mmCIF file of C-alpha atoms in Angstrom:
data_model
loop_
_atom_site.group_PDB
_atom_site.id
_atom_site.type_symbol
_atom_site.label_atom_id
_atom_site.label_comp_id
_atom_site.label_asym_id
_atom_site.label_seq_id
_atom_site.Cartn_x
_atom_site.Cartn_y
_atom_site.Cartn_z
ATOM 1 C CA UNK A 1 72.499 97.113 106.742
ATOM 2 C CA UNK A 2 70.029 96.068 109.115
ATOM 3 C CA UNK A 3 71.248 95.904 112.673
ATOM 4 C CA UNK A 4 71.039 92.244 115.236
ATOM 5 C CA UNK A 5 71.864 92.432 118.519
ATOM 6 C CA UNK A 6 72.494 89.615 120.493
ATOM 7 C CA UNK A 7 72.906 89.458 124.600
ATOM 8 C CA UNK A 8 75.299 88.859 126.676
ATOM 9 C CA UNK A 9 78.000 89.427 124.952
ATOM 10 C CA UNK A 10 79.831 87.373 127.457
ATOM 11 C CA UNK A 11 78.763 84.972 130.842
ATOM 12 C CA UNK A 12 80.038 82.895 133.276
ATOM 13 C CA UNK A 13 77.488 80.091 134.590
ATOM 14 C CA UNK A 14 78.184 77.589 137.353
ATOM 15 C CA UNK A 15 77.509 73.862 136.604
ATOM 16 C CA UNK A 16 74.061 73.071 136.576
ATOM 17 C CA UNK A 17 72.696 76.376 136.328
ATOM 18 C CA UNK A 18 71.055 77.551 132.832
ATOM 19 C CA UNK A 19 71.387 80.625 130.628
ATOM 20 C CA UNK A 20 69.409 82.098 128.465
ATOM 21 C CA UNK A 21 70.606 84.247 125.630
ATOM 22 C CA UNK A 22 68.689 86.922 123.810
ATOM 23 C CA UNK A 23 69.182 87.793 119.821
ATOM 24 C CA UNK A 24 66.955 90.844 118.594
ATOM 25 C CA UNK A 25 66.167 93.022 115.602
ATOM 26 C CA UNK A 26 66.334 96.159 115.750
ATOM 27 C CA UNK A 27 65.065 97.167 112.641
ATOM 28 C CA UNK A 28 63.151 94.650 110.796
ATOM 29 C CA UNK A 29 61.275 91.781 111.331
ATOM 30 C CA UNK A 30 63.244 88.676 111.741
ATOM 31 C CA UNK A 31 60.427 85.639 110.293
ATOM 32 C CA UNK A 32 63.581 83.812 110.970
ATOM 33 C CA UNK A 33 66.821 83.155 113.294
ATOM 34 C CA UNK A 34 69.313 80.762 113.099
ATOM 35 C CA UNK A 35 71.222 79.902 116.178
ATOM 36 C CA UNK A 36 75.187 79.016 115.723
ATOM 37 C CA UNK A 37 78.213 77.642 117.900
ATOM 38 C CA UNK A 38 81.134 77.812 117.208
ATOM 39 C CA UNK A 39 83.769 76.155 118.877
ATOM 40 C CA UNK A 40 87.228 77.490 119.520
ATOM 41 C CA UNK A 41 89.350 77.294 116.244
ATOM 42 C CA UNK A 42 86.315 75.678 113.813
ATOM 43 C CA UNK A 43 83.912 76.973 112.121
ATOM 44 C CA UNK A 44 80.443 77.660 113.408
ATOM 45 C CA UNK A 45 77.754 74.730 112.936
ATOM 46 C CA UNK A 46 74.295 75.495 112.855
ATOM 47 C CA UNK A 47 72.688 74.006 115.428
ATOM 48 C CA UNK A 48 68.655 74.934 114.974
ATOM 49 C CA UNK A 49 66.573 77.474 112.676
ATOM 50 C CA UNK A 50 64.104 79.178 114.145
ATOM 51 C CA UNK A 51 60.405 80.403 112.399
ATOM 52 C CA UNK A 52 58.495 83.111 114.474
ATOM 53 C CA UNK A 53 55.592 81.110 116.355
ATOM 54 C CA UNK A 54 56.279 77.486 115.405
ATOM 55 C CA UNK A 55 58.813 74.643 117.046
ATOM 56 C CA UNK A 56 61.800 74.984 116.150
ATOM 57 C CA UNK A 57 63.968 73.194 113.694
ATOM 58 C CA UNK A 58 67.129 71.411 115.171
ATOM 59 C CA UNK A 59 70.757 70.188 113.110
ATOM 60 C CA UNK A 60 71.227 66.147 113.669
ATOM 61 C CA UNK A 61 72.991 65.729 116.525
ATOM 62 C CA UNK A 62 72.097 69.068 118.682
ATOM 63 C CA UNK A 63 69.482 68.505 121.731
ATOM 64 C CA UNK A 64 66.209 69.654 121.745
ATOM 65 C CA UNK A 65 65.859 69.556 125.803
ATOM 66 C CA UNK A 66 68.658 71.234 126.539
ATOM 67 C CA UNK A 67 68.938 73.627 123.521
ATOM 68 C CA UNK A 68 66.066 75.580 124.181
ATOM 69 C CA UNK A 69 65.248 77.871 121.673
ATOM 70 C CA UNK A 70 61.776 80.171 121.789
ATOM 71 C CA UNK A 71 61.001 82.552 118.709
ATOM 72 C CA UNK A 72 57.361 84.041 120.224
ATOM 73 C CA UNK A 73 57.537 87.493 118.295
ATOM 74 C CA UNK A 74 59.593 88.845 115.411
ATOM 75 C CA UNK A 75 62.314 90.678 116.313
ATOM 76 C CA UNK A 76 63.117 88.382 119.326
ATOM 77 C CA UNK A 77 64.482 84.873 119.735
ATOM 78 C CA UNK A 78 66.203 83.111 123.083
ATOM 79 C CA UNK A 79 68.227 79.990 123.362
ATOM 80 C CA UNK A 80 68.638 78.308 126.743
ATOM 81 C CA UNK A 81 70.904 76.315 127.804
ATOM 82 C CA UNK A 82 69.825 74.583 130.192
ATOM 83 C CA UNK A 83 71.628 72.774 133.601
ATOM 84 C CA UNK A 84 74.932 73.338 131.378
ATOM 85 C CA UNK A 85 77.851 71.255 132.019
ATOM 86 C CA UNK A 86 81.356 72.733 131.058
ATOM 87 C CA UNK A 87 81.441 71.073 127.571
ATOM 88 C CA UNK A 88 78.366 73.317 126.745
ATOM 89 C CA UNK A 89 80.810 76.335 127.120
ATOM 90 C CA UNK A 90 81.122 77.648 123.468
ATOM 91 C CA UNK A 91 80.535 80.986 121.614
ATOM 92 C CA UNK A 92 76.968 81.328 120.301
ATOM 93 C CA UNK A 93 75.965 83.547 117.552
ATOM 94 C CA UNK A 94 72.700 84.198 116.287
ATOM 95 C CA UNK A 95 71.485 85.516 112.839
ATOM 96 C CA UNK A 96 68.401 86.792 111.892
ATOM 97 C CA UNK A 97 66.784 86.763 108.403
ATOM 98 C CA UNK A 98 63.498 88.816 106.949
ATOM 99 C CA UNK A 99 64.058 87.401 103.539
ATOM 100 C CA UNK A 100 66.502 88.666 101.439
ATOM 101 C CA UNK A 101 69.476 87.381 100.310
ATOM 102 C CA UNK A 102 71.562 87.208 103.281
ATOM 103 C CA UNK A 103 70.953 86.835 107.204
ATOM 104 C CA UNK A 104 72.474 89.181 109.593
ATOM 105 C CA UNK A 105 74.848 88.224 111.878
ATOM 106 C CA UNK A 106 74.513 89.248 116.190
ATOM 107 C CA UNK A 107 77.922 90.320 117.874
ATOM 108 C CA UNK A 108 78.507 86.514 119.769
ATOM 109 C CA UNK A 109 77.960 85.754 123.550
ATOM 110 C CA UNK A 110 81.377 83.471 124.922
ATOM 111 C CA UNK A 111 79.680 81.052 127.205
ATOM 112 C CA UNK A 112 81.962 79.352 130.196
ATOM 113 C CA UNK A 113 80.535 77.106 132.475
ATOM 114 C CA UNK A 114 82.941 76.306 135.182
ATOM 115 C CA UNK B 1 73.895 68.982 100.927
ATOM 116 C CA UNK B 2 75.547 72.251 100.706
ATOM 117 C CA UNK B 3 78.986 72.721 101.574
ATOM 118 C CA UNK B 4 82.438 74.850 101.887
ATOM 119 C CA UNK B 5 85.633 74.519 101.285
ATOM 120 C CA UNK B 6 88.492 77.320 101.945
ATOM 121 C CA UNK B 7 92.204 76.571 102.343
ATOM 122 C CA UNK B 8 93.720 76.378 105.947
ATOM 123 C CA UNK B 9 95.688 78.619 107.359
ATOM 124 C CA UNK B 10 97.106 80.871 109.276
ATOM 125 C CA UNK B 11 98.069 83.019 106.249
ATOM 126 C CA UNK B 12 100.461 85.315 107.783
ATOM 127 C CA UNK B 13 101.914 88.167 104.707
ATOM 128 C CA UNK B 14 103.590 91.528 105.175
ATOM 129 C CA UNK B 15 101.976 94.372 104.930
ATOM 130 C CA UNK B 16 101.389 95.582 101.880
ATOM 131 C CA UNK B 17 101.072 91.954 99.955
ATOM 132 C CA UNK B 18 98.670 90.383 97.692
ATOM 133 C CA UNK B 19 96.315 88.253 99.210
ATOM 134 C CA UNK B 20 94.374 85.219 98.112
ATOM 135 C CA UNK B 21 92.034 83.182 100.212
ATOM 136 C CA UNK B 22 90.462 80.365 97.626
ATOM 137 C CA UNK B 23 87.161 78.863 98.173
ATOM 138 C CA UNK B 24 85.177 76.760 96.271
ATOM 139 C CA UNK B 25 81.404 75.635 96.809
ATOM 140 C CA UNK B 26 78.855 72.522 95.951
ATOM 141 C CA UNK B 27 75.354 73.914 96.279
ATOM 142 C CA UNK B 28 72.171 72.545 94.678
ATOM 143 C CA UNK B 29 70.898 75.790 92.530
ATOM 144 C CA UNK B 30 72.716 79.005 92.401
ATOM 145 C CA UNK B 31 73.490 80.271 96.154
ATOM 146 C CA UNK B 32 74.258 83.696 97.369
ATOM 147 C CA UNK B 33 77.703 83.826 98.210
ATOM 148 C CA UNK B 34 79.494 85.697 101.210
ATOM 149 C CA UNK B 35 82.294 86.627 102.592
ATOM 150 C CA UNK B 36 82.158 86.863 106.428
ATOM 151 C CA UNK B 37 85.414 88.446 108.730
ATOM 152 C CA UNK B 38 85.793 87.399 112.380
ATOM 153 C CA UNK B 39 87.930 90.058 114.416
ATOM 154 C CA UNK B 40 89.384 88.438 117.495
ATOM 155 C CA UNK B 41 86.473 88.543 120.419
ATOM 156 C CA UNK B 42 84.187 89.333 117.851
ATOM 157 C CA UNK B 43 81.141 87.538 116.193
ATOM 158 C CA UNK B 44 80.329 88.368 112.031
ATOM 159 C CA UNK B 45 80.538 91.286 110.424
ATOM 160 C CA UNK B 46 79.276 90.466 105.761
ATOM 161 C CA UNK B 47 82.520 92.130 104.064
ATOM 162 C CA UNK B 48 81.108 91.361 101.193
ATOM 163 C CA UNK B 49 78.692 88.761 99.217
ATOM 164 C CA UNK B 50 77.161 88.041 95.697
ATOM 165 C CA UNK B 51 73.635 86.857 94.341
ATOM 166 C CA UNK B 52 74.183 85.736 91.160
ATOM 167 C CA UNK B 53 77.419 84.142 88.969
ATOM 168 C CA UNK B 54 79.537 86.630 87.793
ATOM 169 C CA UNK B 55 79.032 89.322 90.070
ATOM 170 C CA UNK B 56 81.836 90.951 91.529
ATOM 171 C CA UNK B 57 81.310 91.299 95.676
ATOM 172 C CA UNK B 58 83.938 94.187 96.860
ATOM 173 C CA UNK B 59 84.457 96.351 99.740
ATOM 174 C CA UNK B 60 87.421 97.995 101.601
ATOM 175 C CA UNK B 61 89.478 96.792 99.134
ATOM 176 C CA UNK B 62 88.889 93.083 99.298
ATOM 177 C CA UNK B 63 86.945 92.055 96.193
ATOM 178 C CA UNK B 64 85.730 88.597 94.946
ATOM 179 C CA UNK B 65 84.412 87.033 91.781
ATOM 180 C CA UNK B 66 81.139 84.567 92.072
ATOM 181 C CA UNK B 67 82.026 81.892 88.853
ATOM 182 C CA UNK B 68 79.708 79.079 88.301
ATOM 183 C CA UNK B 69 82.106 77.129 85.644
ATOM 184 C CA UNK B 70 84.658 76.950 88.717
ATOM 185 C CA UNK B 71 81.970 77.338 91.170
ATOM 186 C CA UNK B 72 84.855 79.645 93.169
ATOM 187 C CA UNK B 73 84.660 82.291 94.975
ATOM 188 C CA UNK B 74 88.046 83.264 96.052
ATOM 189 C CA UNK B 75 88.921 86.581 98.273
ATOM 190 C CA UNK B 76 91.692 88.819 96.696
ATOM 191 C CA UNK B 77 92.839 91.989 97.963
ATOM 192 C CA UNK B 78 95.297 93.210 96.396
ATOM 193 C CA UNK B 79 97.428 95.184 99.099
ATOM 194 C CA UNK B 80 96.915 93.676 102.860
ATOM 195 C CA UNK B 81 97.352 95.991 106.405
ATOM 196 C CA UNK B 82 97.883 94.774 109.867
ATOM 197 C CA UNK B 83 94.461 96.047 110.366
ATOM 198 C CA UNK B 84 92.711 93.043 108.339
ATOM 199 C CA UNK B 85 93.989 90.730 110.669
ATOM 200 C CA UNK B 86 91.047 88.065 110.956
ATOM 201 C CA UNK B 87 89.768 85.304 110.922
ATOM 202 C CA UNK B 88 87.524 85.229 106.986
ATOM 203 C CA UNK B 89 85.094 82.436 105.945
ATOM 204 C CA UNK B 90 83.364 82.030 102.916
ATOM 205 C CA UNK B 91 80.170 80.788 103.405
ATOM 206 C CA UNK B 92 76.350 80.026 101.069
ATOM 207 C CA UNK B 93 73.197 80.613 101.527
ATOM 208 C CA UNK B 94 71.571 82.904 103.281
ATOM 209 C CA UNK B 95 67.554 84.483 103.180
ATOM 210 C CA UNK B 96 65.261 81.777 104.126
ATOM 211 C CA UNK B 97 68.014 79.518 104.592
ATOM 212 C CA UNK B 98 70.953 78.582 106.755
ATOM 213 C CA UNK B 99 74.260 79.702 106.045
ATOM 214 C CA UNK B 100 77.548 77.034 105.289
ATOM 215 C CA UNK B 101 80.076 77.958 106.799
ATOM 216 C CA UNK B 102 83.470 77.740 105.218
ATOM 217 C CA UNK B 103 86.497 75.932 108.314
ATOM 218 C CA UNK B 104 87.681 79.984 107.917
ATOM 219 C CA UNK B 105 91.178 80.665 107.390
ATOM 220 C CA UNK B 106 93.492 83.334 109.638
ATOM 221 C CA UNK B 107 94.980 85.969 108.701
ATOM 222 C CA UNK B 108 98.018 87.336 109.863
ATOM 223 C CA UNK B 109 99.592 90.635 108.968
ATOM 224 C CA UNK B 110 102.986 91.785 110.297
ATOM 225 C CA UNK B 111 104.212 94.813 109.889
#
């Protein structure tokens, strides 16, 4: 299947700093990318949907000014957690689709804010 | 809206036991259905999928059949191994649509 690479796989940052997570589709053009968040021992919750070249659509309750999403090209989307706080510590996973029947997931990024 | 309900875990089985993880869904239209597996500390891997009614997805000894009449997509495996220990997510959607996940079922297989 298609490959989606997410980087970094884990990151520790200080409270108040910003962290950028990259999601790349390596062998296909991803017209749509999704960002999910997974709390410990819970399911994945969709945060936002991004289409190449347009603004992301955020799910209800997700702060767009805190979780900045950019989808500037057909192979790259970024999620920036601004002014991170300990409650933002979580596992973030992206997925990408080129329009087939399935979305392909990255490896995930474990963010720890101290 | 769309939703997925799957049996709560954890499920603990002895090696070579039969596995069933129940999954039912609510959706408009006829979505694609998936089972994803997440090993400890890792991301999601697609285990199998079915795109239309009566389709059977299969992979690595796991099977699931898309049952429109019962809106179900139960996961089965005839003989589990220790290496199958992981969290299993039932999901629907895909393509240009978001994927809606169930809550996940943790499977622990003991030797």
